[in-house]
């Protein structure tokens, strides 16, 4: 595939049960006029589309050598104007640091930072609405296990994302 004329986003694929749980909540609680995509776990927000071939090659090799990643959905985060689920994902964080080192010269300041793994299910609402959902979900939340199953590379299209390629772990 040739260079892409848009920034690239890298996400971690989640096991089907976990994805469906998060996505159902996102469809219910994210403002519909702003909800262009499904629930996701972002690893990088802005990789250069001009480097698509190189980035895809790196991801294909890395995913091939990677087994599925265990993680824990540990709690809820109040975001001020939204709600997210906090994840404890040491292997995903190690992969993120490894890829940061590989792509150091190409990263935006946001992608150079240490991450706080999460999946956002609500954003861009009033603080009162966000607090209400946070309290509602927190009342019955129990931590649970999840699995990272691969990587997905997307083109950012000023709102919607276009899936360019998926890389299953161990494939």
XYZ file of C-alpha atoms in Angstrom:
171
model
C 0.000 0.000 0.000
C 1.415 3.448 -0.824
C 1.879 6.324 1.606
C -1.328 7.403 3.315
C -2.464 11.030 3.147
C -3.668 11.056 6.761
C -2.208 10.542 10.232
C -2.154 6.944 11.440
C -3.625 5.712 14.727
C -2.552 2.449 16.336
C -4.944 0.570 18.608
C -4.806 -2.690 20.539
C -7.552 -5.173 19.601
C -9.476 -6.606 22.534
C -11.067 -10.021 22.964
C -14.613 -10.164 21.602
C -16.438 -10.259 24.961
C -14.536 -7.254 26.337
C -14.890 -5.299 23.094
C -18.661 -5.903 23.006
C -19.009 -4.808 26.643
C -17.137 -1.543 26.074
C -18.723 -0.875 22.702
C -22.276 -1.370 24.008
C -21.575 1.186 26.746
C -19.983 3.586 24.255
C -22.953 3.370 21.877
C -25.293 4.053 24.795
C -23.390 6.900 26.497
C -21.239 8.698 23.904
C -23.014 11.642 22.218
C -24.223 10.141 18.900
C -23.278 13.202 16.842
C -19.648 12.796 18.003
C -19.393 9.015 18.056
C -17.621 8.167 14.803
C -16.111 4.877 15.937
C -16.268 1.844 18.138
C -14.700 1.483 21.572
C -10.907 1.225 21.335
C -7.625 1.106 23.269
C -5.292 3.615 21.615
C -1.539 2.999 21.668
C -0.470 5.861 19.351
C -2.556 8.866 18.290
C -0.573 10.289 15.368
C 1.933 8.326 13.324
C 2.987 9.688 9.917
C 0.919 8.297 7.049
C 3.879 8.866 4.744
C 5.626 6.031 6.638
C 2.779 3.523 6.276
C 4.851 0.757 4.636
C 7.600 0.919 7.243
C 5.166 1.137 10.157
C 3.079 -1.757 8.812
C 6.188 -3.904 8.368
C 7.286 -3.219 11.942
C 3.822 -4.059 13.268
C 3.524 -7.257 11.218
C 6.837 -8.563 12.547
C 6.101 -7.502 16.123
C 2.562 -8.946 16.152
C 3.783 -12.245 14.687
C 6.121 -12.699 17.665
C 3.580 -11.565 20.285
C 1.252 -13.858 22.226
C -2.148 -12.524 23.366
C -1.736 -10.045 26.212
C -3.430 -10.468 29.562
C -4.762 -7.300 31.126
C -7.101 -6.271 33.891
C -9.975 -3.831 33.672
C -9.235 -2.288 37.046
C -11.728 0.520 37.560
C -13.408 3.608 36.219
C -11.897 7.022 35.523
C -13.810 10.276 35.727
C -12.497 12.413 32.858
C -14.249 15.665 33.745
C -16.455 15.550 30.646
C -16.556 11.791 30.228
C -15.869 8.341 31.647
C -13.296 5.664 30.823
C -12.336 2.253 32.092
C -8.803 2.100 33.505
C -6.709 -0.847 32.370
C -3.725 -2.515 33.982
C -1.840 -3.748 30.931
C 1.873 -4.251 31.617
C 2.577 -6.115 28.366
C 0.779 -3.466 26.306
C 2.766 -0.784 28.084
C 6.021 -2.629 27.390
C 5.056 -2.878 23.707
C 4.216 0.829 23.674
C 7.641 1.737 25.137
C 9.363 -0.568 22.630
C 7.565 1.073 19.687
C 8.242 4.536 21.125
C 11.949 3.751 20.923
C 11.638 2.518 17.323
C 9.611 5.548 16.171
C 11.123 8.182 18.503
C 11.940 10.684 15.735
C 8.444 10.488 14.240
C 6.329 10.877 17.378
C 4.230 13.839 18.418
C 4.653 15.080 22.015
C 1.418 13.272 22.979
C 2.785 9.938 21.749
C 6.155 10.481 23.451
C 4.511 10.530 26.884
C 3.919 7.670 29.259
C 0.389 6.373 28.827
C -2.434 5.648 31.197
C -4.190 2.718 29.483
C -7.937 3.185 29.203
C -11.005 2.741 27.026
C -13.268 5.798 26.824
C -16.987 5.086 26.768
C -18.204 8.662 27.195
C -16.688 12.035 26.291
C -17.696 15.596 25.436
C -20.699 15.676 27.774
C -21.413 18.010 30.690
C -19.447 17.383 33.874
C -22.728 16.587 35.651
C -23.668 13.918 33.093
C -20.173 12.422 33.274
C -20.223 12.367 37.081
C -23.649 10.705 37.052
C -22.491 7.927 34.716
C -19.256 7.475 36.665
C -21.185 7.050 39.911
C -23.731 4.724 38.289
C -21.100 2.409 36.796
C -18.841 2.546 39.868
C -21.652 1.328 42.118
C -21.684 -2.125 40.514
C -18.212 -2.366 38.970
C -16.051 -5.378 39.672
C -12.590 -5.708 38.090
C -12.304 -8.301 35.347
C -9.743 -9.875 33.048
C -9.408 -9.011 29.362
C -7.084 -9.969 26.532
C -5.275 -7.936 23.884
C -5.481 -9.988 20.688
C -3.671 -7.893 18.076
C -3.033 -4.463 16.624
C -5.087 -2.293 14.285
C -3.696 0.510 12.130
C -6.144 3.254 11.154
C -6.113 6.406 9.013
C -7.608 9.416 10.799
C -10.110 11.074 8.459
C -11.056 14.227 10.434
C -13.555 12.391 12.567
C -14.127 8.884 11.225
C -11.270 6.396 11.168
C -10.520 4.079 8.253
C -9.176 0.639 9.169
C -6.100 0.031 7.015
C -4.746 -3.213 8.410
C -5.105 -5.631 11.335
C -2.241 -7.641 12.823
C -3.320 -10.635 14.928
C -0.906 -11.679 17.650
C 0.938 -14.881 16.848
C -0.366 -15.028 13.263
